[in-house]
Coordinates of C-alpha atoms in Angstrom, one line a residue:
Chain A
M1 CA 46.3 -14.1 -16.8
P2 CA 42.8 -15.6 -16.6
I3 CA 40.2 -13.3 -15.1
L4 CA 38.7 -16.1 -13.1
E5 CA 40.2 -19.4 -11.9
I6 CA 38.2 -22.1 -10.1
K7 CA 40.7 -24.5 -8.5
N8 CA 39.4 -27.8 -7.2
V9 CA 36.3 -26.2 -5.6
S10 CA 34.2 -28.5 -3.5
K11 CA 31.1 -27.7 -1.5
F12 CA 29.6 -30.1 1.0
F13 CA 26.3 -29.9 2.7
G14 CA 26.6 -32.4 5.5
G15 CA 27.6 -35.5 3.6
L16 CA 26.2 -34.3 0.3
A17 CA 28.8 -33.0 -2.2
A18 CA 27.0 -30.3 -4.2
N19 CA 30.2 -29.5 -6.0
S20 CA 33.3 -31.7 -5.9
D21 CA 36.7 -30.8 -7.3
V22 CA 35.5 -28.5 -10.0
S23 CA 38.3 -26.6 -11.8
F24 CA 38.3 -24.4 -14.9
S25 CA 39.4 -20.9 -15.8
M26 CA 38.0 -18.0 -17.8
E27 CA 39.8 -15.5 -20.1
Q28 CA 39.0 -11.8 -20.3
G29 CA 36.1 -11.0 -22.6
M30 CA 34.8 -14.6 -23.1
I31 CA 31.4 -16.1 -22.4
M32 CA 31.6 -19.3 -20.4
G33 CA 28.4 -21.4 -20.6
L34 CA 27.7 -23.6 -17.5
I35 CA 25.3 -26.4 -18.2
G36 CA 24.1 -29.6 -16.6
P37 CA 21.0 -31.4 -15.5
N38 CA 18.9 -30.2 -12.6
G39 CA 20.8 -30.6 -9.3
A40 CA 24.1 -30.7 -11.0
G41 CA 25.4 -27.9 -8.7
K42 CA 25.5 -25.0 -11.1
T43 CA 23.8 -22.5 -8.8
T44 CA 25.8 -23.8 -5.9
L45 CA 29.0 -23.1 -7.9
F46 CA 27.7 -19.5 -8.5
N47 CA 27.1 -19.2 -4.8
C48 CA 30.6 -20.3 -4.0
I49 CA 32.1 -17.9 -6.6
T50 CA 30.1 -14.9 -5.4
G51 CA 30.6 -15.3 -1.7
Y52 CA 27.2 -16.7 -0.6
Y53 CA 28.8 -19.9 0.4
P54 CA 32.4 -20.4 1.4
P55 CA 33.8 -23.3 -0.7
S56 CA 34.5 -26.3 1.5
K57 CA 37.7 -26.9 -0.4
G58 CA 39.6 -25.3 -3.2
E59 CA 40.1 -21.8 -4.3
V60 CA 38.3 -19.1 -6.3
I61 CA 40.8 -16.6 -7.8
F62 CA 39.5 -13.5 -9.4
N63 CA 41.9 -11.1 -11.1
G64 CA 44.7 -12.8 -9.3
R65 CA 43.0 -12.4 -5.9
R66 CA 41.9 -15.2 -3.7
M67 CA 38.2 -14.7 -3.1
N68 CA 37.5 -17.5 -0.5
G69 CA 35.7 -16.1 2.6
L70 CA 34.9 -12.8 1.1
Q71 CA 31.3 -11.7 1.6
P72 CA 29.0 -11.0 -1.5
D73 CA 29.2 -7.2 -1.0
K74 CA 33.0 -7.3 -1.1
V75 CA 32.9 -9.6 -4.1
C76 CA 30.6 -7.1 -5.9
K77 CA 32.9 -4.2 -5.0
L78 CA 35.8 -6.1 -6.5
G79 CA 33.9 -6.4 -9.8
M80 CA 32.0 -9.7 -9.8
V81 CA 28.2 -9.6 -9.7
R82 CA 25.5 -12.2 -10.2
T83 CA 21.8 -12.3 -11.1
W84 CA 19.3 -14.6 -9.6
Q85 CA 17.5 -17.6 -11.2
K86 CA 14.5 -16.6 -9.2
V87 CA 14.4 -12.9 -9.8
R88 CA 14.7 -10.6 -6.9
P89 CA 13.3 -7.2 -7.8
L90 CA 13.1 -4.6 -5.0
A91 CA 9.4 -4.7 -5.5
K92 CA 8.3 -1.5 -3.9
L93 CA 11.0 0.6 -5.6
S94 CA 10.7 1.9 -9.1
V95 CA 12.7 0.3 -11.9
V96 CA 15.2 3.1 -12.0
D97 CA 15.6 3.1 -8.3
N98 CA 16.3 -0.6 -8.5
V99 CA 19.1 0.0 -10.9
M100 CA 20.3 3.0 -8.9
V101 CA 20.9 0.7 -5.9
G102 CA 23.3 -1.2 -8.1
A103 CA 25.0 2.0 -9.3
L104 CA 25.4 3.4 -5.8
V105 CA 28.2 0.9 -5.1
R106 CA 30.4 3.1 -7.3
T107 CA 29.2 6.5 -6.2
I108 CA 27.6 8.4 -3.3
S109 CA 25.8 10.9 -5.5
L110 CA 22.2 10.0 -6.3
K111 CA 22.4 12.2 -9.4
T112 CA 25.4 10.3 -10.8
A113 CA 23.7 7.0 -9.8
R114 CA 20.5 8.0 -11.7
D115 CA 22.5 8.8 -14.8
M116 CA 24.3 5.5 -14.6
A117 CA 21.0 3.7 -14.0
M118 CA 19.3 5.3 -17.0
E119 CA 22.3 4.3 -19.2
Q120 CA 21.9 0.7 -18.2
L121 CA 18.1 0.8 -18.7
K122 CA 18.9 1.9 -22.2
V123 CA 21.2 -1.1 -22.7
V124 CA 18.3 -3.4 -21.8
R125 CA 15.8 -1.2 -23.6
M126 CA 13.7 -0.5 -20.6
E127 CA 14.1 3.3 -20.3
H128 CA 10.3 3.7 -20.9
R129 CA 9.7 1.6 -17.7
A130 CA 12.0 3.7 -15.5
D131 CA 9.2 5.0 -13.2
F132 CA 7.2 1.8 -13.0
L133 CA 7.2 -0.2 -9.7
A134 CA 9.5 -3.1 -10.1
G135 CA 7.0 -5.4 -8.4
G136 CA 4.5 -4.8 -11.2
L137 CA 6.7 -5.9 -14.2
P138 CA 6.1 -9.0 -16.2
I139 CA 8.7 -11.8 -16.0
G140 CA 10.5 -10.9 -19.1
E141 CA 11.2 -7.4 -17.9
R142 CA 12.0 -8.5 -14.4
K143 CA 14.8 -10.6 -15.9
K144 CA 16.1 -7.7 -17.9
L145 CA 15.9 -5.5 -14.8
E146 CA 18.1 -8.1 -13.0
V147 CA 20.7 -7.7 -15.7
A148 CA 20.5 -3.9 -15.8
R149 CA 20.9 -3.7 -12.0
A150 CA 23.9 -6.0 -12.1
L151 CA 25.5 -4.0 -15.0
A152 CA 25.0 -0.8 -13.0
T153 CA 27.6 -2.1 -10.4
Q154 CA 30.1 -1.8 -13.3
P155 CA 31.4 -5.4 -13.0
K156 CA 34.3 -7.0 -14.7
L157 CA 32.6 -10.4 -14.6
L158 CA 28.9 -10.9 -14.9
L159 CA 27.3 -14.1 -13.8
L160 CA 23.9 -14.8 -15.2
D161 CA 21.8 -17.5 -13.5
E162 CA 19.2 -18.7 -16.0
V163 CA 18.1 -15.3 -17.3
M164 CA 16.1 -17.0 -20.0
G165 CA 14.2 -19.4 -17.7
G166 CA 10.5 -19.0 -18.1
L167 CA 10.7 -16.7 -21.1
N168 CA 8.9 -17.1 -24.4
P169 CA 11.1 -17.5 -27.6
A170 CA 10.9 -13.8 -28.5
E171 CA 11.9 -12.7 -25.1
S172 CA 14.7 -15.3 -25.0
E173 CA 16.0 -14.0 -28.3
E174 CA 16.0 -10.5 -26.9
I175 CA 18.1 -11.7 -24.0
I176 CA 20.5 -13.5 -26.3
Q177 CA 21.0 -10.3 -28.2
L178 CA 21.5 -8.5 -24.9
I179 CA 24.2 -11.0 -23.8
L180 CA 26.0 -10.6 -27.2
D181 CA 25.8 -6.8 -26.9
I182 CA 27.3 -7.0 -23.5
K183 CA 30.1 -9.2 -24.8
A184 CA 30.7 -6.7 -27.6
Q185 CA 31.4 -4.1 -24.8
G186 CA 34.2 -6.4 -23.6
L187 CA 32.5 -7.7 -20.5
T188 CA 33.3 -11.3 -19.4
Q189 CA 30.3 -13.4 -18.6
M190 CA 29.5 -16.7 -17.1
V191 CA 26.0 -18.0 -18.1
I192 CA 24.0 -20.8 -16.6
E193 CA 21.3 -21.8 -19.0
H194 CA 19.0 -24.8 -19.8
D195 CA 18.2 -23.8 -23.3
M196 CA 20.9 -25.7 -25.2
K197 CA 20.4 -23.9 -28.5
A198 CA 20.9 -20.6 -26.8
I199 CA 23.9 -21.7 -24.9
M200 CA 25.5 -23.1 -28.0
R201 CA 25.0 -19.8 -29.8
I202 CA 26.4 -17.5 -27.1
S203 CA 29.2 -19.5 -25.4
D204 CA 32.8 -19.4 -26.3
R205 CA 33.4 -22.4 -24.1
I206 CA 31.1 -24.6 -22.1
V207 CA 31.6 -26.4 -18.8
V208 CA 29.3 -29.4 -18.2
L209 CA 28.5 -30.3 -14.6
T210 CA 26.7 -33.5 -13.5
S211 CA 26.1 -34.5 -9.9
G212 CA 28.4 -31.8 -8.7
E213 CA 31.4 -32.8 -10.8
K214 CA 32.8 -31.3 -14.0
L215 CA 32.0 -33.8 -16.7
T216 CA 33.8 -32.0 -19.5
E217 CA 34.8 -28.7 -20.9
G218 CA 35.3 -27.4 -24.4
T219 CA 33.9 -25.4 -27.3
P220 CA 30.2 -25.8 -28.0
Q221 CA 31.0 -28.2 -30.9
E222 CA 33.3 -30.4 -28.7
V223 CA 30.7 -30.5 -26.0
V224 CA 27.7 -31.5 -28.1
S225 CA 29.7 -34.3 -29.7
N226 CA 31.0 -35.6 -26.4
Q227 CA 29.6 -39.0 -25.7
D228 CA 29.6 -38.5 -21.9
V229 CA 27.5 -35.3 -22.3
I230 CA 25.0 -37.1 -24.6
D231 CA 24.7 -39.9 -21.9
A232 CA 24.2 -37.4 -19.1
Y233 CA 21.5 -35.5 -20.9
L234 CA 19.7 -38.3 -22.8
G235 CA 20.5 -41.4 -20.7
E236 CA 22.9 -44.2 -21.6
S237 CA 20.2 -46.4 -23.2
H238 CA 19.8 -43.7 -25.9
A239 CA 23.4 -44.1 -26.9
Chain B
M1 CA 2.8 28.1 -9.4
N2 CA 4.0 24.5 -9.7
K3 CA 3.3 21.7 -7.3
S4 CA 6.5 21.7 -5.3
M5 CA 6.2 25.5 -4.8
L6 CA 2.7 24.9 -3.5
K7 CA 3.9 22.3 -1.2
A8 CA 6.7 24.5 0.1
A9 CA 4.2 27.3 0.6
I10 CA 1.9 25.1 2.6
G11 CA 4.8 23.8 4.6
L12 CA 5.9 27.4 5.5
I13 CA 2.4 28.4 6.5
V14 CA 2.0 25.4 8.8
L15 CA 5.4 26.0 10.3
A16 CA 4.7 29.7 10.9
G17 CA 1.4 28.7 12.5
L18 CA 3.1 26.2 14.8
L19 CA 5.7 28.8 15.8
V20 CA 3.2 31.4 16.8
I21 CA 0.6 29.1 18.5
P22 CA 2.0 29.6 22.0
R23 CA 1.5 33.4 21.6
F24 CA -2.2 33.0 21.1
V25 CA -3.1 29.8 22.9
E26 CA -2.8 30.0 26.6
S27 CA -4.6 26.9 27.6
P28 CA -2.0 24.6 29.1
Y29 CA -4.1 21.6 28.1
A30 CA -4.0 22.6 24.4
L31 CA -0.2 23.1 24.6
H32 CA 0.1 19.7 26.4
M33 CA -1.8 18.1 23.5
M34 CA 0.6 19.7 21.0
I35 CA 3.6 18.6 23.0
L36 CA 2.3 15.0 23.1
L37 CA 1.8 15.3 19.3
F38 CA 5.4 16.4 18.8
L39 CA 6.7 13.7 21.0
S40 CA 4.6 11.1 19.1
V41 CA 5.8 12.4 15.7
S42 CA 9.5 12.1 16.8
Q43 CA 9.0 8.6 18.3
G44 CA 7.2 7.3 15.2
Q45 CA 9.6 8.9 12.8
S46 CA 12.6 7.5 14.7
W47 CA 11.2 4.0 14.4
N48 CA 10.3 4.7 10.8
I49 CA 14.0 5.0 9.9
L50 CA 14.8 1.5 11.0
G51 CA 11.4 -0.2 10.7
G52 CA 9.9 1.7 7.8
Y53 CA 12.9 2.2 5.6
A54 CA 15.3 -0.6 6.5
G55 CA 12.4 -3.0 7.3
Q56 CA 13.9 -4.2 10.6
Y57 CA 10.9 -4.4 12.9
S58 CA 12.2 -3.5 16.3
V59 CA 9.6 -4.2 19.0
G60 CA 12.1 -3.0 21.6
H61 CA 12.4 0.7 21.0
A62 CA 11.4 1.3 24.6
A63 CA 15.0 0.3 25.3
Y64 CA 16.3 3.5 23.6
F65 CA 13.5 5.6 24.8
G66 CA 14.0 4.5 28.4
V67 CA 17.8 4.6 28.4
G68 CA 17.7 8.1 27.1
A69 CA 15.0 9.2 29.6
Y70 CA 16.7 7.4 32.5
T71 CA 20.2 8.7 31.8
T72 CA 19.0 12.3 31.7
M73 CA 16.8 11.9 34.8
M74 CA 19.4 10.0 36.8
L75 CA 22.1 12.6 36.1
M76 CA 19.7 15.4 37.0
Y77 CA 18.5 13.7 40.1
S78 CA 21.7 12.5 41.7
K79 CA 24.4 14.7 40.1
Q80 CA 22.4 17.8 39.4
V81 CA 23.5 17.7 35.8
A82 CA 21.5 20.1 33.6
P83 CA 19.2 18.2 31.3
W84 CA 20.6 19.9 28.1
V85 CA 23.9 18.3 29.1
G86 CA 22.4 15.0 30.3
V87 CA 20.6 14.5 27.0
W88 CA 23.9 14.0 25.3
A89 CA 25.0 11.5 27.9
G90 CA 21.8 9.7 27.2
V91 CA 22.6 9.8 23.5
A92 CA 26.1 8.4 24.1
A93 CA 24.7 5.6 26.3
V94 CA 22.1 4.7 23.7
I95 CA 24.7 4.6 20.9
V96 CA 26.7 2.0 23.0
V97 CA 23.5 0.0 23.7
A98 CA 22.4 0.2 20.1
L99 CA 25.7 -1.0 18.7
V100 CA 25.9 -3.9 21.2
I101 CA 22.3 -4.9 20.4
G102 CA 22.8 -4.4 16.7
S103 CA 25.9 -6.5 16.5
I104 CA 24.2 -9.4 18.2
C105 CA 20.6 -9.1 17.0
F106 CA 21.2 -8.3 13.4
R107 CA 22.6 -11.8 12.9
L108 CA 19.0 -12.7 13.1
R109 CA 16.4 -12.1 10.5
G110 CA 12.6 -11.5 10.4
P111 CA 10.7 -12.9 13.4
Y112 CA 13.9 -13.8 15.3
F113 CA 15.1 -10.2 15.2
V114 CA 11.7 -9.1 16.5
L115 CA 11.9 -11.5 19.4
A116 CA 15.5 -10.5 20.2
S117 CA 14.5 -6.8 20.2
I118 CA 11.7 -7.5 22.7
A119 CA 14.1 -9.4 24.9
V120 CA 16.6 -6.6 25.0
A121 CA 14.0 -4.0 26.0
E122 CA 12.7 -6.4 28.7
I123 CA 16.3 -6.8 30.0
M124 CA 16.5 -3.0 30.2
R125 CA 13.2 -2.8 32.1
L126 CA 14.2 -5.5 34.6
S127 CA 17.6 -3.9 35.1
A128 CA 15.9 -0.6 35.8
I129 CA 13.7 -2.3 38.4
N130 CA 16.5 -4.1 40.1
L131 CA 19.5 -1.7 39.9
T132 CA 17.9 0.2 42.7
T133 CA 21.0 2.2 43.7
L134 CA 21.2 3.7 40.2
T135 CA 17.5 3.9 39.2
N136 CA 15.5 4.0 42.4
G137 CA 14.0 0.7 41.2
A138 CA 10.2 0.5 40.8
E139 CA 9.7 3.8 42.6
G140 CA 11.1 5.7 39.7
I141 CA 12.8 9.0 39.6
L142 CA 11.0 12.3 40.3
V143 CA 12.6 15.6 39.4
T144 CA 10.4 18.6 39.7
E145 CA 12.9 21.4 39.5
I146 CA 14.7 22.0 36.3
P147 CA 17.5 24.6 36.5
A148 CA 16.9 27.7 34.4
F149 CA 18.6 27.7 31.0
K150 CA 21.0 30.6 30.7
I151 CA 23.2 31.8 27.9
G152 CA 25.9 34.2 29.1
G153 CA 24.2 34.9 32.4
R154 CA 20.9 35.8 30.7
V155 CA 18.0 33.5 31.6
V156 CA 16.5 32.2 28.3
T157 CA 13.9 30.1 30.0
D158 CA 13.1 28.9 33.5
F159 CA 10.8 26.0 32.3
L160 CA 8.0 27.2 34.5
T161 CA 5.4 27.1 31.7
K162 CA 4.7 24.7 28.9
V163 CA 5.9 27.1 26.3
P164 CA 9.6 26.1 26.3
F165 CA 8.6 22.4 26.2
Y166 CA 6.4 23.3 23.2
Y167 CA 9.3 24.7 21.3
I168 CA 11.7 21.9 22.2
G169 CA 9.1 19.4 21.2
L170 CA 8.5 21.2 17.9
F171 CA 12.2 21.3 17.3
L172 CA 12.5 17.6 18.0
A173 CA 9.7 16.7 15.7
L174 CA 11.1 18.9 12.9
L175 CA 14.6 17.4 13.5
T176 CA 13.3 13.8 13.1
L177 CA 11.3 14.8 10.0
A178 CA 14.4 16.5 8.5
I179 CA 16.6 13.5 9.2
A180 CA 14.0 11.1 7.7
Y181 CA 13.8 13.3 4.6
W182 CA 17.6 13.4 4.3
V183 CA 17.7 9.6 4.7
Q184 CA 15.1 9.0 2.1
H185 CA 17.0 11.3 -0.4
S186 CA 20.4 9.8 0.1
K187 CA 22.4 6.7 -0.7
L188 CA 21.5 5.5 2.9
G189 CA 17.8 5.5 2.1
Y190 CA 18.3 3.5 -1.1
Y191 CA 20.4 1.0 0.7
F192 CA 17.9 0.7 3.6
Q193 CA 15.1 0.1 1.3
A194 CA 17.1 -2.4 -0.7
I195 CA 17.8 -4.4 2.5
R196 CA 14.1 -4.2 3.4
E197 CA 12.9 -5.4 0.0
D198 CA 15.4 -8.2 -0.5
Q199 CA 18.4 -8.7 1.8
D200 CA 20.2 -11.3 -0.5
A201 CA 19.8 -9.1 -3.5
A202 CA 21.0 -6.1 -1.6
H203 CA 24.0 -8.1 -0.5
S204 CA 24.9 -9.1 -4.1
L205 CA 24.8 -5.5 -5.1
G206 CA 27.6 -4.5 -2.9
I207 CA 25.7 -3.5 0.3
H208 CA 27.4 -4.5 3.5
I209 CA 24.2 -5.6 5.3
S210 CA 25.2 -5.5 8.9
V211 CA 27.0 -2.1 8.6
Y212 CA 23.9 -0.5 7.1
K213 CA 21.5 -2.1 9.5
N214 CA 23.6 -0.8 12.4
I215 CA 23.7 2.7 10.9
G216 CA 19.9 2.6 10.6
L217 CA 19.6 1.4 14.2
V218 CA 22.0 4.0 15.6
I219 CA 20.2 6.9 13.8
S220 CA 16.8 5.5 15.0
A221 CA 18.0 4.9 18.5
V222 CA 19.6 8.3 19.0
L223 CA 16.4 10.1 17.9
T224 CA 14.4 7.8 20.1
S225 CA 16.7 8.6 23.0
L226 CA 16.2 12.3 22.5
A227 CA 12.5 11.8 22.5
G228 CA 12.9 9.8 25.8
S229 CA 15.0 12.5 27.4
F230 CA 12.5 15.1 26.4
Y231 CA 9.6 13.0 27.8
G232 CA 11.4 12.5 31.1
I233 CA 12.2 16.2 31.6
Y234 CA 8.7 17.3 30.5
V235 CA 6.8 14.9 32.7
G236 CA 9.4 15.1 35.5
F237 CA 9.0 11.5 36.3
V238 CA 10.2 8.2 34.9
D239 CA 9.7 4.7 36.2
P240 CA 10.2 1.3 34.5
P241 CA 6.7 0.7 33.0
T242 CA 6.2 4.2 31.6
V243 CA 9.4 4.5 29.7
L244 CA 10.7 0.9 29.4
G245 CA 7.5 -1.2 29.2
L246 CA 6.6 -3.3 26.2
D247 CA 3.6 -1.1 25.5
V248 CA 5.9 1.8 25.0
S249 CA 7.7 -0.2 22.2
V250 CA 4.3 -1.2 20.7
Q251 CA 3.0 2.4 20.9
I252 CA 6.1 3.7 19.0
M253 CA 5.6 1.1 16.3
L254 CA 1.9 1.7 15.9
I255 CA 2.3 5.4 15.2
C256 CA 4.4 4.5 12.2
I257 CA 2.6 1.4 11.1
I258 CA -0.8 3.1 11.2
G259 CA 0.5 6.2 9.6
G260 CA 2.4 4.4 6.9
M261 CA 5.8 2.9 7.1
G262 CA 8.7 4.1 4.9
T263 CA 7.0 7.4 4.1
I264 CA 8.0 10.9 5.5
W265 CA 4.4 11.9 6.4
G266 CA 3.2 8.5 7.7
P267 CA 4.3 9.1 11.4
V268 CA 2.8 12.5 11.3
L269 CA -0.5 11.2 10.1
G270 CA -0.3 8.4 12.6
S271 CA 0.3 10.8 15.4
L272 CA -2.5 13.1 14.3
L273 CA -4.9 10.1 14.5
L274 CA -3.6 8.3 17.6
V275 CA -2.7 11.1 20.0
P276 CA -6.2 12.8 19.9
L277 CA -7.9 9.4 19.9
S278 CA -6.1 8.0 22.8
E279 CA -6.6 11.3 24.7
A280 CA -10.3 11.3 23.9
L281 CA -10.7 7.7 25.0
R282 CA -8.7 8.2 28.2
S283 CA -10.5 11.4 29.3
N284 CA -14.0 10.0 28.6
M285 CA -14.5 12.7 25.9
I286 CA -16.4 10.2 23.7
T287 CA -19.0 9.5 26.4
E288 CA -19.4 13.2 27.0
G289 CA -19.7 13.8 23.2
L290 CA -22.4 11.1 22.9
V291 CA -24.3 12.7 25.8
K292 CA -23.9 16.2 24.3
I293 CA -25.3 15.3 20.9
G294 CA -28.2 13.6 22.7
L295 CA -27.4 10.0 21.5
V296 CA -27.4 8.7 25.1
S297 CA -28.6 10.5 28.2
A298 CA -26.1 10.9 31.0
D299 CA -28.1 9.1 33.6
S300 CA -29.5 6.3 31.5
K301 CA -28.1 2.8 32.1
V302 CA -26.1 3.0 28.8
G303 CA -24.7 6.4 29.7
L304 CA -23.6 5.4 33.1
F305 CA -22.1 2.2 31.7
L306 CA -20.1 4.0 29.1
K307 CA -19.0 6.6 31.6
E308 CA -17.9 3.9 33.9
N309 CA -16.1 1.7 31.4
L310 CA -15.1 3.5 28.2
A311 CA -12.1 5.3 29.7
H312 CA -10.8 2.0 31.0
A313 CA -11.4 0.4 27.6
H314 CA -9.2 2.8 25.7
V315 CA -6.6 0.2 25.2
L316 CA -9.2 -2.2 23.8
L317 CA -10.6 0.4 21.4
Y318 CA -7.1 1.2 20.4
G319 CA -6.5 -2.4 19.6
I320 CA -9.7 -2.7 17.5
L321 CA -8.6 0.4 15.6
V322 CA -5.2 -1.1 14.9
V323 CA -6.8 -4.3 13.5
L324 CA -9.2 -2.3 11.3
V325 CA -6.4 -0.2 9.9
I326 CA -4.2 -3.2 9.2
L327 CA -7.1 -5.0 7.5
F328 CA -8.3 -2.1 5.3
M329 CA -5.2 0.0 4.9
P330 CA -2.3 -2.3 4.7
D331 CA 0.0 0.5 3.7
G332 CA -1.2 2.7 6.6
L333 CA -3.0 6.1 6.3
M334 CA -0.4 7.4 4.0
G335 CA -0.8 4.5 1.6
F336 CA -4.6 5.0 1.7
V337 CA -4.2 8.8 1.0
K338 CA -1.9 8.0 -1.9
K339 CA -4.3 5.4 -3.3
L340 CA -7.2 7.9 -3.2
A341 CA -5.1 10.6 -4.8
S342 CA -4.0 8.3 -7.7
R343 CA -7.6 7.1 -8.2
R344 CA -8.8 10.7 -8.5
K345 CA -6.0 11.4 -10.9
R346 CA -7.0 8.5 -13.0
E347 CA -10.7 9.5 -13.0
A348 CA -9.7 13.0 -14.0
A349 CA -7.7 11.7 -16.9

């Protein structure tokens, strides 16, 4: 059984179709890359999957359960959590407190939550930052904090929205390793990314969106050699 | 001795001091000041739970203060219900009001929530003015006789002096402090602060936003209602402007904002500054002080002018102070104290 099925999902804002008729499914343990030019509807799709927008049409099925209409908090409790393209640290809380907020969805005990949080900070190699204020972190660490906080909710499916955006190559490399480490733990991930080299390296399969529609889907090799994808990214004249 | 033991020791000494003050201080005015201080701490701390921790800036806390005060006073006035029973009726009424308000207003965010909270308090004030059969309208409710409090036939207190009010006030202030401490050190506090810092992020991390906002509101409203009931009984009189006016809401907020939002000691510091200040301004103590130290003479033009006008200008001075604090101490007195402490630490290191 696929862990996530997107069935004919459309999202309209007034007359504008931000997503139209998008379908694909994900198997347990895989990394699905989600790519497309700016405005292709990648983040909108994330919002539809995680409950921020109800899809206008179609269904999101997670672990056999229909998710349409569920609020983000419920989605998180059921095991699906997302990070934000524009990072959202809880600025006035310390790094460990930020991660604890994530962990507290699984426990009421602050002590347990703190232990869980420290564990996730180790995963992203930020345990030395535990007592820093989240608002004072540089961008690279903010991105990692997003991941740690999401992991602390103990998800079955992690959705990463451009975690490498705005990072330098060394920081990006660190995130790539992190994503691969998380995969090695058996966690399923969906990754929106603009960095093509990175997405080719980490993804098992890739879905390409353009103007809200699914252009194609396949392994990284299939996708890069697909003429439609080349057209969409480089323009038809290039071909 | 480590730092936390030192803190506990200081706390115990202060508490012991507060407990024995009425044995040594007989001046009703001094006790009155202390009671006002306790009332202010409990008001500020109640607001802090919703405004400071959860970041929901209610400018309508007079609604809860007033409903608590009115319920207790109305029951005492027309049904001769003892206040220590009436208080709980006030709490029950406030819970209902808070949940109705919360379920409607928490759909709104930021400035829209602020406006809605003001509107609700104004509705309460206008209702109190117009529902004359219940509330006596603009005349207010005057209750001078409080029945003696007995346990098993023995009179514990007959409320004839300020001493029982002192202890009730102290208890109320300590109760709100304890609840704020508990909130800060529980899942609830983490969730409140997450909502304050970033509502969307909080939502994605499994926090049911409206449930937690409503929990914060109910805790805050219940404590405010207790403070309102206490105020009503202590003063013996309530009318719409004194317990339901917009300035009551603003006053409650200011204690917390000036002291430091989202901190345990902020409302205490805010009260320690605002209560004596407002009392000094109101009673012309400042003019008297200036005369005493010889800065102005009592019958000079300036002296007479100050004497005539300063007491009336206390709201103005109060406003200026608020502006100064917000400009120079954006995190309130508590934030200022913390900054000084960390600077000293750095210089020492």
